[in-house]
CSV table of C-alpha atoms in Angstrom, one decimal:
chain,number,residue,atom,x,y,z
A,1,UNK,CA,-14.1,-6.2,166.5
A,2,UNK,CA,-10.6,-7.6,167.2
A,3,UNK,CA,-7.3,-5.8,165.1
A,4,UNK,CA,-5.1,-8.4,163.3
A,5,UNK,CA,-1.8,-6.7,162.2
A,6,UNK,CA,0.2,-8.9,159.4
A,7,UNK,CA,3.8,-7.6,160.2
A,8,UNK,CA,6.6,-7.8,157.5
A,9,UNK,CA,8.5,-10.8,157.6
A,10,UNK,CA,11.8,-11.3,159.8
A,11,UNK,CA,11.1,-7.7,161.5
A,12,UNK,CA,8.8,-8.0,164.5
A,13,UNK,CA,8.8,-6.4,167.3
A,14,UNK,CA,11.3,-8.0,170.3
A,15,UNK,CA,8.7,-9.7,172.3
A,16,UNK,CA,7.3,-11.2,169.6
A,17,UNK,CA,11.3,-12.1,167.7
A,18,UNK,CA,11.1,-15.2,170.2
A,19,UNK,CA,7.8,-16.9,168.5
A,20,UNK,CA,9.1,-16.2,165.0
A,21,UNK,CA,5.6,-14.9,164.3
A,22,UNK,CA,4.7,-12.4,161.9
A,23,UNK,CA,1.1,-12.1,163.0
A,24,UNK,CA,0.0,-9.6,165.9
A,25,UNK,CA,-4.0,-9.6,166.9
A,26,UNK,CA,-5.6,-7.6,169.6
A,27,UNK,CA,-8.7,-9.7,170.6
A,28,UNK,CA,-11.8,-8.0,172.2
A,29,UNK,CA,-12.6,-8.7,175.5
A,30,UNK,CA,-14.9,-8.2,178.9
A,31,UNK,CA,-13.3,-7.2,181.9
A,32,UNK,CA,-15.3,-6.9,185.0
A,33,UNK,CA,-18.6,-5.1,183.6
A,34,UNK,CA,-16.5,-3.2,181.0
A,35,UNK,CA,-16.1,-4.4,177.5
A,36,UNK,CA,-12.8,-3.6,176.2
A,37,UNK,CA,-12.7,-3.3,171.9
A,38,UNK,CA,-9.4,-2.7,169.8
A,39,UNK,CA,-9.1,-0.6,166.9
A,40,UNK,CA,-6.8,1.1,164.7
A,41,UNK,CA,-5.7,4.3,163.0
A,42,UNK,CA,-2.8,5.3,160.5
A,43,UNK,CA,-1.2,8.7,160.5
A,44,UNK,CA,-0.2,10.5,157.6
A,45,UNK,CA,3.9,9.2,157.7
A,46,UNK,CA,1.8,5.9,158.2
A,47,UNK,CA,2.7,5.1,161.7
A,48,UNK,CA,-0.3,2.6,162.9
A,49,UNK,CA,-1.6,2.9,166.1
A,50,UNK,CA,-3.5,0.6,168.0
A,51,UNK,CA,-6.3,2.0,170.1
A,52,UNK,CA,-8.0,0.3,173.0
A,53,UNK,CA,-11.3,1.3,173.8
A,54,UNK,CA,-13.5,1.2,177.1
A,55,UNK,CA,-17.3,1.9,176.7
A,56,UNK,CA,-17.9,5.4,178.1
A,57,UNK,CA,-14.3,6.4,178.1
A,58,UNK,CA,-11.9,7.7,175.3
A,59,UNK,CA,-9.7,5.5,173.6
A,60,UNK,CA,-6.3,5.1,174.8
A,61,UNK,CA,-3.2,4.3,172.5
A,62,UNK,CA,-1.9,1.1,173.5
A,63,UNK,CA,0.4,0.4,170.8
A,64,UNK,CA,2.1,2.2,168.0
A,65,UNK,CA,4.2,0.6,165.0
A,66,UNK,CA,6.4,2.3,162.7
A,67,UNK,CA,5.7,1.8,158.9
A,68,UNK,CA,8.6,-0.6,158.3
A,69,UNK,CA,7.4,-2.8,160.7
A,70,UNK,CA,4.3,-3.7,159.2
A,71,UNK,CA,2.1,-4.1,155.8
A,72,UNK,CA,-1.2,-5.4,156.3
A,73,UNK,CA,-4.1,-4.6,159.1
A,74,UNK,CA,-7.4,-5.5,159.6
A,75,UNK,CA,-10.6,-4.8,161.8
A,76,UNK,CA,-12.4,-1.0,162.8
A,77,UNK,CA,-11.1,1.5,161.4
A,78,UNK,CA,-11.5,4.8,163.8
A,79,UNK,CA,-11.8,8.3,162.6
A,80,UNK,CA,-10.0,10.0,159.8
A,81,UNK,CA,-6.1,10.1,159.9
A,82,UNK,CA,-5.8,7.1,157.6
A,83,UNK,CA,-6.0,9.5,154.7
A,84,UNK,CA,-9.2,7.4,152.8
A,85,UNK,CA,-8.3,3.7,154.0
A,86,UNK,CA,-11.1,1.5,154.3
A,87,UNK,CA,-12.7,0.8,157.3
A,88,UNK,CA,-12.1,-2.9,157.1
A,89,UNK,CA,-8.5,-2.6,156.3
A,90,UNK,CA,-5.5,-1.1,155.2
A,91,UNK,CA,-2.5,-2.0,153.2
A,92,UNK,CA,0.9,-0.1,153.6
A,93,UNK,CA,3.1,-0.2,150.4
């Protein structure tokens, strides 16, 4: 399942400031014979992180956005830092 991040308005991140886009998704994908999956956890202050994921390996962080940067994300949920979020989603705010 792919993350979708909606991120608060006139505040993204400097690569993305060009595109004037307030949207951010990680997509699944296959490289080689590995499938590669995103997912997502919130710490307590509510810093999100993004996670990527290689079957038979441990997740790696490979992104990390402060709480004023974002409000809204969506997809898989992993393990238990987001203080009772939902696995489908989380709101900040």
């Amino acid at each position: 399942m792919s993350v979708f991040i909606k991120l608060v308005e006139n505040r993204p991140p400097k690569e993305y400031a060009n595109d004037r886009t307030a949207d951010v998704s990680y997509d699944d994908t296959v490289e080689g014979d590995s499938e590669i999956t995103y997912q997502y956890d919130v710490l307590p202050g509510g810093v999100l992180r993004i996670l990527r994921v290689t079957r038979g390996e441990g997740a790696v962080i490979h992104a990390v956005y402060a709480p004023g940067l974002w409000f809204r994300v969506e997809g898989l949920c992993r393990g238990t830092t987001t203080l009772g979020a939902a696995p489908s989603g989380w709101e900040l705010g």
